[in-house]
Amino acid sequence: MTEHTIDRRKLLTLGAGAAIGSFALTRGALADVISNAKIEGSADMAKGAQKSGKMRIGFSNGFSGNTWRTQNLASMQTEAAANKDKYDLITVDGQGDITKQVNDIEDLIAQNVDALLVIPNSGTAVVPALRKATRAGIVTIPFNLPVEGDNWTAFIGTDPKKKGATTGKFLNDALGGKGKIVALGGLPGNSYTAECWAGAQTQFGSGIEVLAFKDASWQEDKAKVVMADLIAAYPQIDGIWCDGGQDAAGGLKALMAANRPLVPATGDDYNGLLKLYDAQKAANPKFKIGCVSEPSWEGVVALRTAMKLLSGQDVPKRQIISPVLMDDSNYSQFIKKDLPDGVFVDTLLTDDELKKLFS
């Protein structure tokens, strides 16, 4: 794989049109992207197909029920507004319903979009629709959540198994290789959580006992309810594995509501989790966090990749983002104490833009 390193300090000093690897980032969109994140491009390339005129790009957002999706969409809309002379962005919301999303994709195909971007609710269910779009000559780019097979033009996102292994190792080490844990995942049946969890389990020692795995839909309030039930069922819970920070924050707040001490937990770059750790670490000596971000700028990379392909340029078929681990040693570099809990800190949006978005 070829590797391009995105460095936060360089991003903050670049002027308009300067390039990071193969991606040009405009100065107006730059903010605190987490340092040392990398984009690794596969050796196999997707062939560009040059088209002329103003493009139409469809975006099938499988779900919009959390603030990561809000930030991702806002970033994409900001990007599209800056390029309104080059393309129109058409967005549809699957509302967490697998069947609705497939129908949404079929509708976008019928509208003859030039490119189709997708965050899938199910990495299996969307395969036939993406295959149909690709065969129709539409540039297809799933991002954020993985899709089975390779019936698409290019993929952009993190490696969930690798992320899961990183957080699994953190939790195993934080517990000294032994303890009773629970796991909270995202939307029921989503392939991202499944792969993260598979990666995490490869890192658990024989002394780690998994009490239960429950879906919490990447929603803090729901995770708090789910965790309350687990607390009632299990008198001893030594750790919480999560692929999302909202789930971790909800689970930890359920422990607080039950007057239980806080325990090691994993998550992502959800500001509410970082703020909770900052506020509670002194009173809870066993409390630790291990977080790997899911950059909310993936959609911007997807848009720019689509336009490169539509201009005839070849791009890596797989573009894998590898963020850093955030833990007690470095979380203070990323926490946004003056911004709402719902913010995801690995973002291209400025603090002012985030304040407006969440006001």
Coordinates of C-alpha atoms in Angstrom, one line a residue:
M1 CA 0.0 0.0 0.0
T2 CA 1.1 3.6 -0.6
E3 CA 0.9 5.8 2.4
H4 CA 0.0 9.5 2.7
T5 CA 0.4 11.1 6.2
I6 CA -2.1 13.8 7.2
D7 CA -0.5 16.0 10.0
R8 CA -2.7 18.3 12.0
R9 CA 0.0 21.0 12.3
K10 CA 0.6 21.0 8.5
L11 CA -3.1 21.2 7.9
L12 CA -3.5 24.3 10.0
T13 CA -0.8 26.2 8.0
L14 CA -1.7 25.2 4.5
G15 CA -3.1 27.7 2.1
A16 CA -6.0 27.2 -0.3
G17 CA -5.5 24.5 -2.9
A18 CA -2.5 23.0 -1.2
A19 CA -2.4 19.2 -1.4
I20 CA -2.2 16.5 1.2
G21 CA -1.2 13.3 -0.6
S22 CA -3.7 13.2 -3.4
F23 CA -6.3 15.4 -1.6
A24 CA -6.5 19.2 -1.9
L25 CA -7.9 20.8 1.2
T26 CA -9.2 24.3 1.1
R27 CA -8.1 26.7 3.9
G28 CA -11.6 27.6 4.8
A29 CA -12.5 24.1 5.8
L30 CA -9.4 23.3 7.9
A31 CA -9.7 22.8 11.7
D32 CA -8.3 20.4 14.3
V33 CA -7.9 17.2 12.4
I34 CA -6.3 14.7 14.7
S35 CA -2.5 14.6 14.2
N36 CA -0.7 11.6 12.7
A37 CA -3.8 10.2 11.0
K38 CA -2.8 8.4 7.8
I39 CA -4.6 7.6 4.5
E40 CA -3.2 4.5 3.0
G41 CA -4.1 3.9 -0.7
S42 CA -4.2 0.4 -2.1
A43 CA -2.0 -0.7 -5.0
D44 CA -5.0 -1.6 -7.1
M45 CA -6.5 1.5 -8.8
A46 CA -10.0 2.6 -9.8
K47 CA -10.1 3.8 -13.3
G48 CA -11.3 7.4 -13.9
A49 CA -14.1 8.1 -16.5
Q50 CA -13.9 11.7 -17.7
K51 CA -17.2 13.5 -18.0
S52 CA -17.9 17.1 -18.9
G53 CA -20.4 19.6 -17.6
K54 CA -21.8 20.0 -14.1
M55 CA -22.0 16.8 -12.2
R56 CA -24.8 15.4 -10.0
I57 CA -23.6 13.4 -7.0
G58 CA -26.1 11.4 -4.9
F59 CA -25.5 10.6 -1.3
S60 CA -27.4 7.8 0.4
N61 CA -27.0 8.4 4.1
G62 CA -28.3 5.2 5.8
F63 CA -29.1 6.9 9.1
S64 CA -28.9 10.4 10.5
G65 CA -29.7 9.8 14.2
N66 CA -26.5 10.9 15.8
T67 CA -24.2 13.8 15.8
W68 CA -21.4 12.1 13.8
R69 CA -23.8 11.9 10.9
T70 CA -24.7 15.5 11.5
Q71 CA -21.1 16.6 11.3
N72 CA -20.3 14.4 8.3
L73 CA -23.3 15.8 6.4
A74 CA -22.5 19.4 7.4
S75 CA -18.9 18.9 6.2
M76 CA -20.1 17.5 2.9
Q77 CA -22.6 20.4 2.4
T78 CA -19.8 22.9 3.1
E79 CA -17.6 21.2 0.5
A80 CA -20.4 21.1 -2.0
A81 CA -21.3 24.8 -1.5
A82 CA -17.6 25.6 -2.2
N83 CA -17.9 23.7 -5.5
K84 CA -21.4 24.6 -6.5
D85 CA -20.2 25.4 -10.0
K86 CA -18.9 21.9 -10.5
Y87 CA -21.6 19.6 -9.0
D88 CA -24.9 19.4 -7.2
L89 CA -25.2 17.2 -4.1
I90 CA -28.4 15.2 -3.7
T91 CA -28.9 13.7 -0.2
V92 CA -31.4 11.1 0.9
D93 CA -31.8 9.6 4.4
G94 CA -32.4 5.9 4.9
Q95 CA -33.6 6.5 8.5
G96 CA -31.9 3.4 9.7
D97 CA -34.1 1.2 7.6
I98 CA -32.3 -1.2 5.3
T99 CA -35.1 -1.6 2.8
K100 CA -35.7 2.2 2.6
Q101 CA -32.0 2.7 1.9
V102 CA -32.0 0.2 -1.0
N103 CA -35.0 2.0 -2.4
D104 CA -33.3 5.3 -2.0
I105 CA -30.3 4.0 -4.0
E106 CA -32.6 2.7 -6.7
D107 CA -34.2 6.2 -6.9
L108 CA -30.8 7.9 -7.3
I109 CA -29.8 5.5 -10.0
A110 CA -33.1 6.3 -11.8
Q111 CA -32.2 10.0 -11.5
N112 CA -29.0 9.3 -13.5
V113 CA -26.6 10.7 -11.0
D114 CA -23.0 10.7 -12.1
A115 CA -21.6 9.5 -8.8
L116 CA -23.2 7.7 -5.8
L117 CA -21.8 7.9 -2.3
V118 CA -23.2 5.6 0.4
I119 CA -22.9 5.0 4.1
P120 CA -24.7 1.6 4.2
N121 CA -27.0 0.4 7.0
S122 CA -26.1 -3.1 5.9
G123 CA -22.9 -4.0 4.0
T124 CA -24.7 -6.9 2.5
A125 CA -28.1 -5.5 1.5
V126 CA -26.8 -2.7 -0.6
V127 CA -24.6 -4.9 -2.7
P128 CA -27.1 -5.6 -5.6
A129 CA -28.0 -1.9 -5.8
L130 CA -24.3 -0.8 -5.9
R131 CA -23.6 -3.5 -8.6
K132 CA -26.5 -2.1 -10.6
A133 CA -25.2 1.4 -10.3
T134 CA -21.6 0.5 -11.2
R135 CA -22.8 -1.4 -14.3
A136 CA -24.8 1.7 -15.3
G137 CA -21.6 3.6 -15.4
I138 CA -22.1 5.5 -12.1
V139 CA -19.1 6.1 -10.0
T140 CA -19.9 4.3 -6.7
I141 CA -18.1 5.2 -3.4
P142 CA -19.2 3.5 -0.2
F143 CA -17.5 5.1 2.8
N144 CA -17.4 5.0 6.6
L145 CA -19.0 1.5 6.9
P146 CA -17.7 -1.4 4.9
V147 CA -19.6 -3.2 2.0
E148 CA -19.1 -6.8 1.1
G149 CA -17.3 -7.7 -2.1
D150 CA -15.9 -5.1 -4.6
N151 CA -18.9 -4.2 -6.7
W152 CA -18.1 -0.5 -6.3
T153 CA -15.6 2.0 -7.6
A154 CA -13.7 3.1 -4.5
F155 CA -14.0 2.8 -0.7
I156 CA -13.0 5.3 1.9
G157 CA -12.9 4.6 5.7
T158 CA -11.1 3.2 8.6
D159 CA -10.2 -0.5 9.0
P160 CA -12.8 -1.7 11.6
K161 CA -10.9 -4.9 12.4
K162 CA -7.7 -2.9 13.0
K163 CA -9.6 -0.4 15.1
G164 CA -11.3 -3.1 17.1
A165 CA -7.9 -4.8 17.7
T166 CA -6.5 -1.5 19.0
T167 CA -9.3 -0.9 21.4
G168 CA -9.5 -4.6 22.4
K169 CA -5.8 -4.6 23.3
F170 CA -6.3 -1.4 25.2
L171 CA -9.1 -2.9 27.3
N172 CA -7.3 -6.2 27.8
D173 CA -4.1 -4.3 29.0
A174 CA -6.1 -1.9 31.2
L175 CA -7.6 -4.9 33.0
G176 CA -4.4 -6.8 33.3
G177 CA -5.7 -9.6 31.0
K178 CA -8.5 -10.6 33.3
G179 CA -12.0 -9.4 34.2
K180 CA -15.7 -9.4 33.3
I181 CA -16.7 -7.1 30.4
V182 CA -19.8 -6.1 28.5
A183 CA -19.8 -4.9 24.9
L184 CA -22.1 -2.2 23.3
G185 CA -22.4 -1.9 19.5
G186 CA -24.0 0.3 17.0
L187 CA -27.1 -0.2 14.8
P188 CA -28.4 -3.8 14.8
G189 CA -26.7 -5.9 12.1
N190 CA -24.3 -3.3 10.8
S191 CA -21.0 -4.7 9.4
Y192 CA -18.8 -2.0 11.0
T193 CA -19.6 -3.1 14.6
A194 CA -19.3 -6.8 13.6
E195 CA -15.8 -6.3 12.2
C196 CA -14.7 -4.1 15.1
W197 CA -15.9 -6.6 17.6
A198 CA -14.2 -9.5 15.7
G199 CA -10.9 -7.5 15.8
A200 CA -11.3 -6.7 19.5
Q201 CA -11.8 -10.4 20.5
T202 CA -8.5 -11.3 18.9
Q203 CA -6.8 -9.3 21.6
F204 CA -8.6 -10.6 24.7
G205 CA -6.6 -12.9 27.0
S206 CA -8.1 -16.1 28.4
G207 CA -8.9 -14.2 31.6
I208 CA -11.3 -11.9 29.9
E209 CA -15.0 -13.0 30.2
V210 CA -17.5 -11.4 27.9
L211 CA -20.8 -11.2 29.9
A212 CA -22.9 -9.8 27.1
F213 CA -23.0 -8.0 23.7
K214 CA -25.8 -5.6 23.1
D215 CA -26.8 -3.2 20.3
A216 CA -27.0 0.4 21.5
S217 CA -27.4 2.2 18.1
W218 CA -24.5 4.7 18.7
Q219 CA -26.9 6.7 20.8
E220 CA -26.0 7.8 24.3
D221 CA -29.5 7.7 25.8
K222 CA -30.2 4.3 24.4
A223 CA -26.8 3.0 25.6
K224 CA -27.6 4.2 29.1
V225 CA -30.8 2.2 29.2
V226 CA -29.2 -0.9 27.8
M227 CA -26.3 -0.6 30.3
A228 CA -28.8 -0.2 33.2
D229 CA -30.3 -3.6 32.3
L230 CA -26.8 -5.1 32.2
I231 CA -25.9 -3.6 35.6
A232 CA -29.1 -5.2 37.0
A233 CA -28.1 -8.6 35.5
Y234 CA -24.4 -8.6 36.4
P235 CA -23.1 -7.6 39.8
Q236 CA -19.6 -7.3 38.5
I237 CA -18.6 -5.4 35.4
D238 CA -14.9 -4.6 35.1
G239 CA -14.8 -3.0 31.7
I240 CA -16.9 -1.8 28.7
W241 CA -16.0 -2.3 25.1
C242 CA -17.6 0.0 22.6
D243 CA -17.0 0.9 19.0
G244 CA -18.7 4.3 19.5
G245 CA -18.1 7.0 22.1
Q246 CA -21.8 7.7 22.5
D247 CA -22.3 4.1 23.7
A248 CA -19.4 4.3 26.0
A249 CA -20.6 7.6 27.5
G250 CA -24.1 6.2 28.0
G251 CA -22.8 3.1 29.6
L252 CA -20.5 5.0 32.0
K253 CA -23.3 7.3 33.0
A254 CA -25.5 4.3 33.8
L255 CA -22.7 3.1 36.1
M256 CA -22.7 6.5 37.8
A257 CA -26.5 6.4 38.2
A258 CA -26.2 3.0 39.9
N259 CA -23.5 4.3 42.2
R260 CA -20.9 2.0 40.6
P261 CA -17.3 3.0 40.2
L262 CA -16.3 3.8 36.6
V263 CA -14.3 1.2 34.8
P264 CA -12.0 1.1 31.7
A265 CA -14.0 1.8 28.5
T266 CA -13.3 2.2 24.8
G267 CA -14.9 4.4 22.1
D268 CA -14.1 7.0 19.5
D269 CA -13.6 10.7 19.3
Y270 CA -17.0 11.6 20.9
N271 CA -16.4 14.8 22.9
G272 CA -18.8 13.7 25.6
L273 CA -16.7 10.7 26.4
L274 CA -13.5 12.8 26.6
K275 CA -15.2 15.4 28.8
L276 CA -16.6 12.6 31.1
Y277 CA -13.2 11.1 31.5
D278 CA -11.7 14.6 32.3
A279 CA -14.3 15.2 34.9
Q280 CA -14.4 11.8 36.6
K281 CA -10.9 10.4 36.4
A282 CA -9.7 11.8 39.7
A283 CA -12.6 10.2 41.6
N284 CA -12.3 6.8 39.8
P285 CA -8.7 5.5 40.0
K286 CA -9.5 2.5 37.7
F287 CA -11.2 4.6 35.1
K288 CA -9.4 4.7 31.8
I289 CA -10.4 5.3 28.2
G290 CA -9.0 4.1 24.9
C291 CA -10.4 5.8 21.8
V292 CA -9.8 5.6 18.1
S293 CA -11.5 8.3 16.0
E294 CA -13.9 7.8 13.1
P295 CA -13.1 11.0 11.1
S296 CA -16.2 13.0 10.3
W297 CA -14.3 14.3 7.2
E298 CA -14.6 11.0 5.4
G299 CA -17.5 12.3 3.3
V300 CA -15.3 15.2 2.1
V301 CA -12.7 12.8 0.9
A302 CA -15.4 10.7 -0.8
L303 CA -16.7 13.8 -2.7
R304 CA -13.2 14.8 -3.8
T305 CA -12.5 11.2 -4.8
A306 CA -15.7 11.2 -6.9
M307 CA -14.7 14.4 -8.7
K308 CA -11.2 13.1 -9.4
L309 CA -12.7 9.9 -11.0
L310 CA -15.2 12.0 -13.0
S311 CA -12.4 14.1 -14.3
G312 CA -10.6 11.0 -15.6
Q313 CA -8.1 10.5 -12.9
D314 CA -7.3 7.1 -11.5
V315 CA -7.4 6.7 -7.7
P316 CA -6.6 3.9 -5.2
K317 CA -9.6 1.6 -5.0
R318 CA -9.3 1.4 -1.2
Q319 CA -8.3 4.5 0.9
I320 CA -7.9 3.4 4.5
I321 CA -7.7 6.0 7.2
S322 CA -5.6 5.1 10.3
P323 CA -6.2 7.5 13.2
V324 CA -4.2 7.6 16.5
L325 CA -5.2 6.0 19.8
M326 CA -6.5 8.6 22.3
D327 CA -5.9 7.7 26.0
D328 CA -5.1 9.3 29.3
S329 CA -1.6 10.3 27.9
N330 CA -2.9 12.5 25.1
Y331 CA -6.7 13.0 25.3
S332 CA -6.1 16.6 26.4
Q333 CA -4.8 17.4 22.9
F334 CA -8.2 16.7 21.4
I335 CA -10.9 17.4 24.0
K336 CA -13.0 20.5 23.2
K337 CA -14.1 21.6 26.7
D338 CA -16.1 24.6 25.5
L339 CA -18.1 22.6 22.9
P340 CA -21.1 20.3 23.3
D341 CA -20.8 16.7 24.2
G342 CA -22.2 15.7 20.8
V343 CA -19.2 17.0 18.9
F344 CA -16.8 14.6 17.3
V345 CA -13.4 16.1 17.6
D346 CA -11.7 14.7 14.5
T347 CA -13.4 17.2 12.2
L348 CA -12.8 19.7 9.4
L349 CA -15.4 22.1 10.8
T350 CA -14.1 25.0 12.8
D351 CA -15.2 25.6 16.4
D352 CA -17.4 28.4 15.3
E353 CA -19.1 26.2 12.7
L354 CA -19.6 23.5 15.3
K355 CA -21.1 26.0 17.7
K356 CA -23.6 27.0 15.1
L357 CA -24.3 23.5 14.1
F358 CA -25.1 22.4 17.7
S359 CA -26.7 25.6 18.9

